[in-house]
Amino acid sequence: MATIDPETIHDVEGIGVHNIHRHDVVIVGAGLAGLRAAVEASEEYDVAVISKVFPTRSHSGGAQGGIAASLSNEEEDHLEWHMFDTVKGSDYLGDQDAIEILVKEAPVVVREFEHFGAPFSRTPEGRIAQRKFGGHTKDFGRGGPVLRACYAADRTGHVLLHTLYEVCIRNGVRFYPEFYALSLIIRDNICRGIVGWDVINGGIHVFHAKAVMFGTGGYGRVYKITSNALSGTGDGLSLVLRAGLPLEDMEFVQFHPTGLYQQGILVSEAARGEGGYIINDTGERFMERYAPEKMELAPRDLVSRSEQTEINEGRGIGGKDYVHLDLRHLGSEKIMKQLPQIHELAWKFLHVDCIKEPIPIQPTAHYSMGGIPVDKDCQVFADGKKEMVQGFYAAGECACVSVHGANRLGTNSLLEASLFGRRAGKAIRRFLGVQREFPDLPPDAASSAIEEVERLLSSSGTERVSSIRETLQEKMSLECGIFREADQLQRLKKELRTLEERFRNIKIDDRSKRFNVDLLEALELGHMLDFTEIIVEGALNRKESRGAHYRTDFPKRNDGDWLKHTLAWKKDGEIIFDYKPVVITRFQPKERTY
Ligand SMILES: Cc1cc2nc3c(=O)[nH]c(=O)nc-3n(C[C@H](O)[C@H](O)[C@H](O)COP(=O)(O)OP(=O)(O)OC[C@H]3O[C@@H](n4cnc5c(N)ncnc54)[C@H](O)[C@@H]3O)c2cc1C
C-alpha cells in the first residue's frame, strides 16, 4: 500500500488540490533509468520515485540477455570495437559523441553494479561472465561475434533492478508505488513538478519539485504482438507532447526476431548468443542467404526482416506465419544453466520443451529507438536542438540521446538506461547545487489533469476503450510494422483520426476512484493515440530505408537527404516536423553489411 507521509504534504492556496508533496527531485519511473538516477541523486537530496506499477515490476525486470561492456573478461575486446559496432548497428544515425560516452562509461557502470551486490554469472576464474549478442563483433566487424554481454543467466534485468531497488531503500528514497503521472507542470521553460493520480485510493496529487526526471520506458503496447509488459504504453512521451515539447526519431521501432508465436513474449537473443539456430519450413538456416558471415547474430533489424520475408514468401513452418528457433543441439545442461527462463516460458506458454523440440517464433515489437530529445546529461531540449527546459531530465527507453540511431544492438539498452540514468542523477545534483529554491507552482498547475480525469469518469458515449485499443494495435502491426509503404501509411493516418474521434465518444463503466482500471486504461489509450500519429507520419515522411525503418517503396538508405534526426511536435492537432544533423566524429557512414 502506498503510504503518504503528512510531512511531505503542503497545502498551497489556489491550486484546488489538497495533496501537494514537495521533494527536491521527483522521478517518474522505477525501471533501471529511474532507479539509477534515484541512487545517484539521493546521495545528497530528498528524492521521490513515482511508478504506476510496483517498482520491481517495471519492465526492466523482464530483461533477460545481458548488459554490454567491453570488459575483456573472456576474450580481447576494446571500447573502439564497441563504439564501431554501435555506430554501424544504428545505421549511422546514432550520435557518435553520445555513443562514445556509452562505451567509455560502460565498464564503470557494470563494475558499480557488482559493488552494489548484483549477482552476475561468473567465469571459472570468478570474473563477470560475458556472452555473444547480435551485431557485437571483434576488430571493427572484421572478426566474428565477441563475448561482450555481461549477464546473470537469462534474468539479467531482474537482478539489476532488484539490486538498485535495495540501494534506493538504503538511501532513503521515498517511493510512491501505484501512482500514475497525469501531467507535467512546465511554465516559461521551467519544470515545476508533475500531477499524479493515486491508483489505490483515488485522488489527484501534485508533486512539487526543483527537478523532475522521466524514466517512463517504451511503448510496445501500441502493437498487437509485443514483448513489452502491459505497462509499456509510452505515457511519458505523450505528457511531453502535451507540454508542447517535441519527440525525436519516433519512426524507428525495433522488432525483435524471436517472440513466442502468437504471444509476442520474448525469447532472449541470448538463445542465439549461446548458439541457437533459426530455421524455416525446409529446415534451412536461412540467415545464410541474408547475412552470410554473422548469420543469426546479425543485428535485429536484419534478422527480423529476413524472417518476415521467409514467412511472406511461404517458407514459414507449414506455410504459417512463424519459423523455428532450434536450441536442441545446445543440450539440456547448457539450456538449463544459461537459459532456464526461456525453457520455462516456452513450456508454460506454448507447451514446447526446447530441449527436445524447436520453439515457434515470430517477430515481436520490442523497443523504441526514438523518444524525448535530451542532451548528453539527459536534460530535455525545449526545441529539440539547443534551448533547454530548466529542471527537466529524461533517460532510458523514453529518451533519445541518441545512442541507438535507427536500430539498437541487444544489451545496449540496459546499459543506456543505467548509464544515462546515472548521468541524469549526477546532472541533477549539479543543478540543485545552484538551484536552491523551489520554483513557483502556478495556480492552474493541476487543472488539465483534473479536467482529464473528470471527463473520463463522467464519459457517457458509446465506444469501448478495449475495442479502440485492439483496432489500434492491429492496424499498427499490419500497416506500420517491419515493412512500410506510402499507401498503407496514408491509410493508417486516416484510420488513426477515426480512432481519435471514437475515443472522444467513449464510456467507462467504473466511476469509482479506488483502483479504477477502466480509468487507467482510458488514460493509457489517450496517450497511445497521441504519439502513434507521430510514428506513422514520421515513417511516411522518411522516404528511405534505414535500420528498423524499411520502406518497400524506398528500399535504399539515402544519406544525401536523410542522414538527419526527425523532430516532431503536435500543435492544435497538427504535426509539425523539423530535422537536426547527426553528430559524426569518428566513423563515416558506409554501406552496412553483415
Ligand atoms: C522482454 C524484454 C527483454 C529485454 N531484454 C533486454 C536485455 O537483455 N538487454 C538490454 O539491454 N535490453 C533489454 N530489453 C530492453 C530494456 O529492458 C528496456 O529498454 C529498459 O529496461 C528500459 O528501462 P527504463 O528504465 O527506461 O524503463 P522501464 O523499465 O520500462 O520502466 C518504466 C517505468 O515507468 C513507469 N511509468 C510509465 N508511465 C508512467 C506513468 N504514467 N505514471 C507513473 N509511472 C509510469 C513504470 O511504472 C515503470 O516503473 C528488454 C526488453 C524487454 C521488453
XYZ file of C-alpha atoms and ligand atoms in Angstrom:
647
model
C 0.000 0.000 0.000
C 1.181 3.492 -0.729
C 1.793 5.408 2.461
C 1.596 9.151 2.380
C 3.845 10.974 4.770
C 1.949 14.041 6.055
C 5.259 15.876 6.301
C 5.608 15.983 2.537
C 2.118 17.412 2.120
C 1.782 21.163 1.750
C -1.449 22.934 1.104
C -0.889 25.651 -1.465
C -3.667 28.153 -1.783
C -5.498 28.426 -5.048
C -4.461 25.116 -6.592
C -7.586 23.280 -5.547
C -5.723 20.125 -4.623
C -5.136 19.161 -1.018
C -2.304 16.702 -1.567
C 0.729 18.703 -2.571
C 4.018 16.923 -1.930
C 7.374 18.596 -2.011
C 10.605 16.792 -2.883
C 13.865 18.165 -4.246
C 13.726 15.592 -7.019
C 10.729 13.746 -8.436
C 11.450 10.805 -10.727
C 8.664 9.207 -12.755
C 9.569 5.588 -13.498
C 11.180 2.880 -11.401
C 12.995 0.949 -14.136
C 16.768 0.921 -14.410
C 16.879 4.539 -15.641
C 14.714 5.961 -12.853
C 16.262 3.922 -10.053
C 19.854 4.508 -11.167
C 19.157 8.258 -11.194
C 17.492 7.964 -7.774
C 20.536 6.175 -6.328
C 22.766 8.998 -7.541
C 20.584 11.971 -6.545
C 19.658 10.520 -3.128
C 23.316 10.680 -2.062
C 22.639 14.370 -1.412
C 18.965 15.221 -1.903
C 15.426 14.247 -0.999
C 14.229 12.043 -3.873
C 10.763 10.642 -4.639
C 10.096 7.927 -7.219
C 6.610 7.600 -8.691
C 5.653 4.456 -10.582
C 2.354 3.241 -11.959
C 3.369 -0.335 -11.177
C 5.163 -1.625 -8.097
C 8.827 -0.545 -8.677
C 10.321 -4.006 -9.121
C 7.598 -4.893 -11.631
C 8.943 -2.294 -14.068
C 9.711 -3.700 -17.497
C 13.483 -3.569 -16.927
C 12.956 -6.574 -14.654
C 11.864 -8.609 -17.685
C 15.177 -8.110 -19.491
C 16.868 -11.409 -19.998
C 20.034 -11.440 -22.060
C 22.594 -9.018 -20.707
C 24.234 -5.618 -20.420
C 27.076 -4.671 -22.777
C 30.553 -3.570 -21.637
C 33.919 -4.260 -23.254
C 35.449 -5.732 -20.102
C 37.652 -8.297 -21.924
C 36.857 -10.800 -19.165
C 36.591 -13.731 -21.549
C 38.497 -12.530 -24.631
C 40.113 -9.436 -26.122
C 37.717 -6.510 -26.559
C 38.030 -2.715 -26.905
C 35.981 0.429 -26.369
C 36.597 1.320 -30.020
C 35.152 -2.001 -31.205
C 32.048 -1.480 -29.088
C 31.737 2.069 -30.439
C 32.117 0.949 -34.059
C 29.522 -1.823 -33.640
C 27.021 0.565 -32.048
C 27.502 3.197 -34.779
C 27.179 0.615 -37.552
C 24.250 -1.062 -35.764
C 22.491 2.344 -35.634
C 22.812 2.525 -39.441
C 24.920 5.641 -38.839
C 22.031 7.604 -37.310
C 23.360 7.376 -33.734
C 25.132 10.478 -32.398
C 28.751 9.471 -32.070
C 29.595 11.836 -29.202
C 26.883 10.149 -27.105
C 27.939 6.662 -28.261
C 31.492 7.408 -27.158
C 30.196 8.182 -23.661
C 28.126 4.976 -23.721
C 31.069 2.684 -24.460
C 33.567 4.534 -22.237
C 31.393 4.544 -19.126
C 30.001 1.023 -19.664
C 32.748 -0.783 -17.709
C 32.342 1.682 -14.811
C 28.571 1.161 -14.686
C 28.848 -2.643 -14.737
C 31.530 -2.699 -12.043
C 29.389 -0.383 -9.898
C 26.531 -2.861 -10.225
C 28.918 -5.519 -8.977
C 29.853 -3.347 -5.994
C 26.165 -2.751 -5.254
C 25.928 -6.547 -4.979
C 24.395 -7.661 -8.307
C 24.855 -11.445 -8.623
C 26.266 -11.762 -12.163
C 27.061 -15.158 -13.703
C 30.782 -15.887 -13.375
C 33.700 -17.297 -15.382
C 35.576 -20.223 -13.766
C 38.119 -17.623 -12.524
C 35.351 -15.653 -10.809
C 35.112 -12.719 -13.220
C 31.777 -11.436 -14.594
C 30.848 -13.845 -17.410
C 30.186 -12.480 -20.916
C 28.289 -13.859 -23.892
C 27.759 -13.106 -27.583
C 24.972 -10.887 -28.891
C 23.868 -9.740 -32.343
C 25.983 -7.072 -34.015
C 28.705 -7.087 -31.322
C 31.919 -8.070 -33.106
C 35.687 -8.293 -32.919
C 38.047 -5.977 -34.720
C 35.654 -3.424 -36.247
C 33.414 -6.100 -37.714
C 36.279 -7.988 -39.342
C 36.238 -10.794 -36.756
C 33.375 -12.976 -35.505
C 30.968 -12.212 -32.660
C 32.655 -11.088 -29.431
C 31.859 -12.057 -25.815
C 30.668 -8.652 -24.568
C 27.281 -9.063 -22.839
C 27.563 -9.342 -19.035
C 24.688 -11.427 -17.695
C 23.010 -13.220 -14.815
C 21.747 -16.415 -16.533
C 18.735 -15.161 -18.545
C 17.428 -12.949 -15.734
C 19.807 -10.004 -16.041
C 17.214 -7.218 -15.786
C 15.628 -8.857 -12.761
C 18.838 -8.929 -10.734
C 19.916 -5.417 -11.748
C 16.533 -3.915 -10.923
C 16.330 -5.586 -7.520
C 19.885 -4.536 -6.726
C 19.102 -0.878 -7.442
C 15.839 -1.047 -5.510
C 17.737 -2.213 -2.432
C 20.252 0.626 -2.754
C 17.370 3.109 -3.090
C 15.767 1.807 0.102
C 19.121 2.079 1.872
C 19.498 5.675 0.644
C 16.053 6.654 1.941
C 14.430 7.230 -1.466
C 10.684 7.758 -0.988
C 8.582 5.544 -3.232
C 5.055 6.315 -4.417
C 4.143 2.933 -5.886
C 0.987 2.747 -7.979
C 0.826 6.459 -8.601
C 0.054 7.423 -12.177
C 1.648 10.570 -13.664
C -1.045 12.608 -15.448
C 0.695 15.800 -16.499
C 3.880 17.829 -16.382
C 3.948 21.284 -14.817
C 6.142 23.389 -17.082
C 5.786 27.154 -17.382
C 8.246 29.560 -19.026
C 10.539 26.625 -19.801
C 10.918 25.805 -16.109
C 9.735 22.429 -14.880
C 7.979 22.744 -11.531
C 6.724 19.240 -10.883
C 4.112 16.770 -12.026
C 0.497 15.913 -11.285
C -0.347 12.313 -10.399
C -3.279 10.044 -9.594
C -3.256 7.733 -6.571
C -4.258 4.441 -8.160
C -5.056 2.654 -4.908
C -7.060 5.321 -3.078
C -8.036 7.606 -5.935
C -7.352 11.345 -5.889
C -5.181 13.938 -7.535
C -1.757 14.686 -6.043
C 0.635 17.452 -7.021
C 4.364 16.709 -6.759
C 6.222 19.980 -6.478
C 9.942 19.650 -7.280
C 13.110 21.522 -8.157
C 13.974 18.827 -10.692
C 11.844 16.210 -12.469
C 13.153 13.198 -14.326
C 11.286 10.836 -16.660
C 12.324 7.190 -16.930
C 8.935 6.128 -18.233
C 10.023 3.387 -20.659
C 8.781 2.281 -24.083
C 5.516 1.888 -25.975
C 5.495 -1.646 -27.443
C 1.823 -1.930 -26.458
C 0.721 0.084 -29.488
C 1.383 -3.155 -31.416
C -0.613 -6.365 -31.286
C 2.348 -8.712 -30.957
C 4.843 -7.243 -28.492
C 7.409 -8.324 -25.943
C 6.533 -5.369 -23.721
C 4.768 -5.510 -20.368
C 1.162 -4.276 -20.193
C 2.507 -1.035 -18.744
C 4.516 -0.257 -21.913
C 2.107 2.380 -23.192
C 4.573 5.258 -23.626
C 2.724 7.660 -21.286
C 5.796 9.848 -20.763
C 6.001 10.588 -24.470
C 2.529 11.996 -24.663
C 2.932 14.000 -21.439
C 5.919 15.651 -23.106
C 3.977 16.293 -26.331
C 1.090 17.762 -24.362
C 3.543 20.108 -22.629
C 4.383 21.482 -26.094
C 7.766 19.767 -26.418
C 8.966 17.705 -29.408
C 9.779 13.999 -29.811
C 12.722 12.671 -31.823
C 13.092 9.821 -34.366
C 9.783 8.173 -33.471
C 9.579 6.288 -36.797
C 12.269 3.871 -35.637
C 10.592 0.923 -33.882
C 12.551 -2.252 -33.221
C 11.028 -5.652 -33.940
C 12.785 -8.480 -32.160
C 13.146 -11.642 -34.263
C 12.296 -14.145 -31.547
C 8.920 -13.587 -29.916
C 6.948 -16.677 -28.862
C 4.434 -17.388 -31.621
C 1.122 -15.541 -31.134
C 2.177 -14.364 -27.668
C 4.985 -11.964 -28.510
C 6.702 -12.887 -25.231
C 10.415 -12.554 -25.671
C 12.868 -15.376 -26.210
C 16.106 -13.527 -25.496
C 18.744 -13.105 -28.154
C 20.939 -14.872 -25.591
C 19.444 -18.066 -27.066
C 21.229 -17.275 -30.337
C 24.229 -15.856 -28.466
C 24.595 -19.281 -26.874
C 24.397 -20.898 -30.335
C 20.695 -21.295 -31.275
C 19.654 -21.564 -34.961
C 16.669 -20.090 -36.785
C 15.206 -22.400 -39.422
C 12.396 -22.250 -41.995
C 9.941 -24.851 -43.236
C 12.555 -26.642 -45.342
C 14.872 -26.936 -42.331
C 17.227 -24.319 -43.815
C 19.247 -21.905 -41.629
C 18.059 -19.135 -43.925
C 20.180 -16.366 -42.394
C 22.962 -17.814 -44.544
C 21.353 -16.068 -47.517
C 20.840 -12.702 -45.764
C 23.907 -12.319 -43.519
C 26.417 -14.970 -44.596
C 29.044 -14.015 -42.011
C 27.129 -13.159 -38.874
C 24.158 -15.468 -39.566
C 21.734 -15.496 -36.591
C 23.939 -12.971 -34.814
C 23.343 -10.199 -37.344
C 21.532 -7.178 -35.832
C 17.825 -7.414 -35.095
C 16.511 -5.245 -37.939
C 18.171 -7.547 -40.452
C 17.152 -10.833 -38.796
C 13.519 -9.708 -38.324
C 13.273 -8.567 -41.942
C 14.766 -11.847 -43.174
C 12.368 -13.839 -41.030
C 9.351 -11.851 -42.230
C 10.497 -12.292 -45.850
C 10.654 -16.083 -45.367
C 7.150 -16.018 -43.887
C 5.785 -13.713 -46.620
C 7.258 -15.959 -49.320
C 5.584 -19.042 -47.871
C 8.553 -20.625 -46.117
C 7.115 -20.233 -42.612
C 6.548 -23.540 -40.803
C 3.710 -25.345 -42.597
C 3.217 -22.128 -44.624
C 2.135 -20.313 -41.454
C 3.386 -17.016 -40.016
C 6.179 -18.375 -37.850
C 9.601 -20.031 -38.079
C 11.573 -22.184 -35.647
C 14.232 -21.344 -33.094
C 16.196 -24.534 -32.591
C 18.187 -24.962 -29.367
C 18.228 -28.759 -29.250
C 21.903 -29.087 -30.233
C 22.924 -26.980 -27.178
C 21.987 -29.872 -24.892
C 19.948 -29.884 -21.714
C 22.807 -28.926 -19.385
C 23.606 -25.666 -21.202
C 19.933 -24.817 -21.678
C 19.084 -25.322 -18.016
C 22.159 -23.421 -16.780
C 22.282 -20.478 -19.191
C 18.702 -20.212 -20.480
C 16.427 -21.580 -17.750
C 13.781 -18.863 -18.105
C 13.485 -19.426 -21.857
C 12.924 -23.111 -21.210
C 10.222 -22.212 -18.714
C 8.497 -19.617 -20.935
C 8.373 -21.913 -23.987
C 6.930 -24.657 -21.820
C 4.388 -22.522 -19.972
C 3.084 -20.545 -22.932
C 3.431 -22.967 -25.888
C 3.884 -26.302 -24.170
C 7.155 -26.780 -26.046
C 10.129 -28.436 -24.353
C 13.017 -26.679 -26.103
C 15.447 -29.421 -25.092
C 13.518 -31.778 -27.366
C 11.624 -29.526 -29.817
C 12.227 -26.284 -31.732
C 10.354 -23.190 -30.484
C 7.801 -21.498 -32.818
C 8.764 -17.826 -33.079
C 7.787 -14.663 -34.947
C 8.965 -11.037 -34.883
C 7.620 -9.024 -31.935
C 7.502 -5.234 -31.351
C 10.200 -4.675 -28.807
C 11.906 -1.331 -28.431
C 11.563 2.343 -29.274
C 14.736 3.945 -30.575
C 13.182 7.416 -30.579
C 11.823 9.446 -27.682
C 12.252 12.649 -25.721
C 15.222 14.607 -27.128
C 17.863 15.160 -24.435
C 21.476 16.320 -24.303
C 24.327 14.123 -23.090
C 23.490 14.970 -19.466
C 19.884 13.946 -20.075
C 18.437 17.452 -19.809
C 15.383 17.807 -22.048
C 15.535 20.175 -25.017
C 12.716 22.711 -25.282
C 13.160 22.996 -29.042
C 14.793 19.601 -29.682
C 18.107 21.265 -30.511
C 19.551 23.986 -28.304
C 17.209 25.560 -25.816
C 16.750 23.570 -22.594
C 13.873 23.105 -20.157
C 15.195 24.049 -16.737
C 14.958 21.236 -14.206
C 13.613 18.570 -16.585
C 15.545 15.392 -17.421
C 14.822 12.074 -19.159
C 16.733 8.826 -19.573
C 16.299 5.210 -20.644
C 13.907 3.968 -23.277
C 11.655 7.045 -23.199
C 14.601 9.322 -24.078
C 16.504 9.828 -27.326
C 20.080 10.895 -26.712
C 20.642 9.232 -29.485
C 22.880 6.214 -28.964
C 20.796 3.705 -30.923
C 20.036 5.767 -34.024
C 17.897 3.720 -36.397
C 18.479 0.333 -34.742
C 19.586 -0.689 -31.260
C 22.007 -3.533 -30.602
C 20.904 -6.050 -27.973
C 22.307 -5.381 -24.448
C 22.916 -1.705 -25.240
C 19.592 -0.729 -23.683
C 20.037 -1.924 -20.111
C 23.366 -0.169 -20.490
C 21.826 3.041 -21.797
C 19.139 3.097 -19.101
C 21.602 2.587 -16.225
C 24.379 4.722 -17.638
C 22.298 7.709 -18.664
C 20.147 7.326 -15.544
C 23.378 7.699 -13.572
C 24.380 10.722 -15.662
C 20.948 12.284 -15.139
C 21.313 11.810 -11.367
C 24.719 13.492 -11.425
C 23.433 16.359 -13.585
C 20.513 16.863 -11.195
C 22.932 17.051 -8.257
C 24.962 19.714 -10.044
C 21.794 21.645 -10.871
C 20.479 21.504 -7.306
C 23.832 22.789 -6.048
C 22.892 26.054 -7.761
C 19.078 25.941 -7.720
C 18.236 26.055 -4.022
C 14.646 27.317 -4.181
C 11.503 25.549 -5.317
C 10.112 27.229 -8.446
C 6.613 28.704 -8.009
C 3.608 26.497 -8.593
C 1.169 28.169 -10.989
C -2.455 28.306 -9.774
C -3.586 26.156 -12.720
C -0.878 23.531 -12.064
C -3.363 20.671 -11.818
C -6.235 21.939 -13.935
C -5.599 19.948 -17.136
C -5.136 16.728 -15.135
C -8.293 17.305 -13.088
C -10.247 18.050 -16.253
C -8.989 14.892 -17.966
C -9.877 12.605 -15.060
C -13.304 14.209 -14.581
C -14.073 13.981 -18.287
C -13.196 10.270 -18.364
C -15.018 9.435 -15.136
C -18.180 11.101 -16.400
C -17.882 9.883 -20.007
C -21.156 8.603 -21.365
C -20.533 7.789 -25.025
C -20.980 4.507 -26.841
C -17.421 3.404 -27.643
C -15.333 0.889 -25.670
C -11.695 1.537 -24.759
C -10.748 -2.100 -25.364
C -12.221 -2.128 -28.843
C -10.415 1.073 -29.897
C -7.166 -0.243 -28.419
C -7.420 -3.562 -30.246
C -8.069 -1.827 -33.550
C -5.108 0.466 -32.958
C -2.817 -2.482 -32.194
C -3.989 -4.490 -35.195
C -3.685 -1.614 -37.639
C -0.242 -0.612 -36.367
C 1.019 -4.197 -36.727
C -0.464 -4.521 -40.185
C 0.407 -1.143 -41.645
C 3.373 0.261 -39.731
C 5.352 -2.889 -38.936
C 8.611 -4.301 -40.284
C 7.787 -3.365 -43.893
C 6.158 0.001 -44.635
C 4.743 1.646 -47.748
C 3.241 5.054 -48.559
C -0.279 3.769 -49.374
C -0.549 1.776 -46.175
C 0.771 4.622 -44.053
C -1.629 7.113 -45.653
C -4.498 4.779 -44.915
C -3.308 4.297 -41.360
C -3.070 8.051 -40.846
C -6.774 8.376 -41.674
C -7.653 5.387 -39.507
C -5.892 6.968 -36.555
C -8.011 10.102 -36.947
C -11.123 7.921 -36.840
C -9.860 6.185 -33.710
C -9.305 9.573 -32.092
C -12.881 10.545 -32.890
C -14.119 7.277 -31.449
C -12.024 7.918 -28.339
C -13.859 11.220 -27.795
C -17.064 9.190 -27.608
C -16.083 6.544 -25.046
C -17.878 5.312 -21.999
C -16.245 3.734 -18.980
C -18.287 1.597 -16.625
C -16.418 2.037 -13.379
C -16.960 5.507 -11.895
C -15.315 4.800 -8.573
C -11.995 6.264 -7.520
C -10.289 3.261 -5.936
C -8.199 1.037 -8.180
C -10.187 2.049 -11.227
C -8.621 0.005 -14.035
C -11.161 1.327 -16.550
C -9.935 4.849 -15.893
C -6.266 3.855 -16.192
C -6.848 2.022 -19.463
C -8.643 5.053 -20.874
C -5.788 7.330 -19.810
C -3.262 4.986 -21.420
C -5.214 4.733 -24.645
C -5.365 8.530 -24.834
C -1.585 8.609 -24.526
C -1.037 5.949 -27.163
C -3.294 7.711 -29.658
C -1.345 10.935 -29.090
C 2.066 9.700 -30.145
C 1.309 6.859 -32.622
C 0.357 9.526 -35.139
C 3.913 10.789 -34.896
C 5.329 7.307 -35.526
C 3.137 6.939 -38.609
C 3.688 10.397 -40.081
C 7.403 10.182 -39.342
C 7.504 6.868 -41.229
C 5.578 8.406 -44.101
C 7.905 11.392 -44.286
C 11.159 9.432 -44.191
C 11.481 8.297 -47.787
C 14.376 5.904 -47.353
C 15.183 2.635 -45.548
C 17.492 2.854 -42.565
C 17.871 0.440 -39.659
C 14.489 -0.668 -38.382
C 12.586 1.671 -40.723
C 12.125 -0.172 -44.026
C 10.115 1.362 -46.865
C 9.393 -1.134 -49.643
C 8.861 1.866 -51.952
C 12.247 3.361 -50.962
C 14.382 0.297 -50.187
C 17.753 2.094 -50.089
C 19.359 4.253 -47.440
C 19.656 7.832 -48.672
C 22.351 9.716 -46.760
C 22.138 12.732 -49.076
C 18.593 13.567 -47.957
C 18.014 11.608 -44.766
C 21.134 11.401 -42.637
C 19.309 13.520 -40.050
C 17.159 13.189 -36.936
C 13.421 13.831 -37.086
C 11.841 16.208 -34.565
C 8.040 16.357 -34.299
C 5.601 18.497 -32.336
C 1.854 18.461 -32.078
C 0.276 21.890 -32.377
C -3.508 22.302 -32.467
C -3.874 18.687 -33.513
C -1.439 19.022 -36.437
C 2.048 17.516 -36.567
C 4.945 19.809 -37.302
C 8.316 18.413 -38.374
C 11.832 19.709 -38.171
C 15.187 17.991 -38.517
C 18.619 18.155 -36.945
C 22.020 16.855 -38.056
C 23.588 13.620 -36.816
C 26.815 14.027 -34.818
C 29.568 12.181 -36.683
C 33.008 12.183 -35.075
C 34.923 9.033 -35.909
C 33.153 6.688 -38.260
C 31.939 7.993 -41.611
C 28.770 6.329 -42.948
C 29.461 3.242 -45.047
C 27.358 0.535 -46.610
C 26.085 -1.725 -43.835
C 26.576 -5.449 -44.466
C 26.954 -8.368 -42.064
C 11.220 -8.765 -22.505
C 12.330 -7.779 -22.659
C 13.649 -8.204 -22.574
C 14.685 -7.288 -22.725
N 15.983 -7.728 -22.622
C 17.000 -6.829 -22.692
C 18.345 -7.238 -22.488
O 18.640 -8.393 -22.216
N 19.311 -6.303 -22.580
C 19.042 -4.991 -22.864
O 19.963 -4.198 -22.926
N 17.770 -4.577 -23.036
C 16.750 -5.460 -22.951
N 15.460 -5.030 -23.126
C 15.185 -3.582 -23.217
C 15.315 -2.964 -21.838
O 14.890 -3.870 -20.859
C 14.490 -1.695 -21.684
O 14.693 -0.832 -22.770
C 14.922 -0.947 -20.413
O 14.896 -1.826 -19.328
C 14.022 0.231 -20.165
O 14.276 0.750 -18.888
P 13.605 2.094 -18.410
O 14.155 2.367 -17.066
O 13.788 3.120 -19.463
O 12.040 1.785 -18.355
P 11.164 0.595 -17.718
O 11.960 -0.426 -17.043
O 10.247 0.175 -18.805
O 10.332 1.344 -16.605
C 9.343 2.310 -16.893
C 8.808 2.854 -15.594
O 7.972 3.968 -15.850
C 6.819 3.879 -15.047
N 5.758 4.649 -15.716
C 5.456 4.710 -17.024
N 4.426 5.533 -17.240
C 4.064 6.020 -16.029
C 3.067 6.917 -15.568
N 2.188 7.495 -16.395
N 2.992 7.176 -14.248
C 3.853 6.596 -13.370
N 4.802 5.740 -13.753
C 4.918 5.464 -15.059
C 6.553 2.401 -14.926
O 5.756 2.122 -13.813
C 7.981 1.876 -14.777
O 8.370 1.955 -13.439
C 14.401 -5.933 -22.986
C 13.088 -5.503 -23.066
C 12.062 -6.417 -22.935
C 10.650 -5.919 -23.088
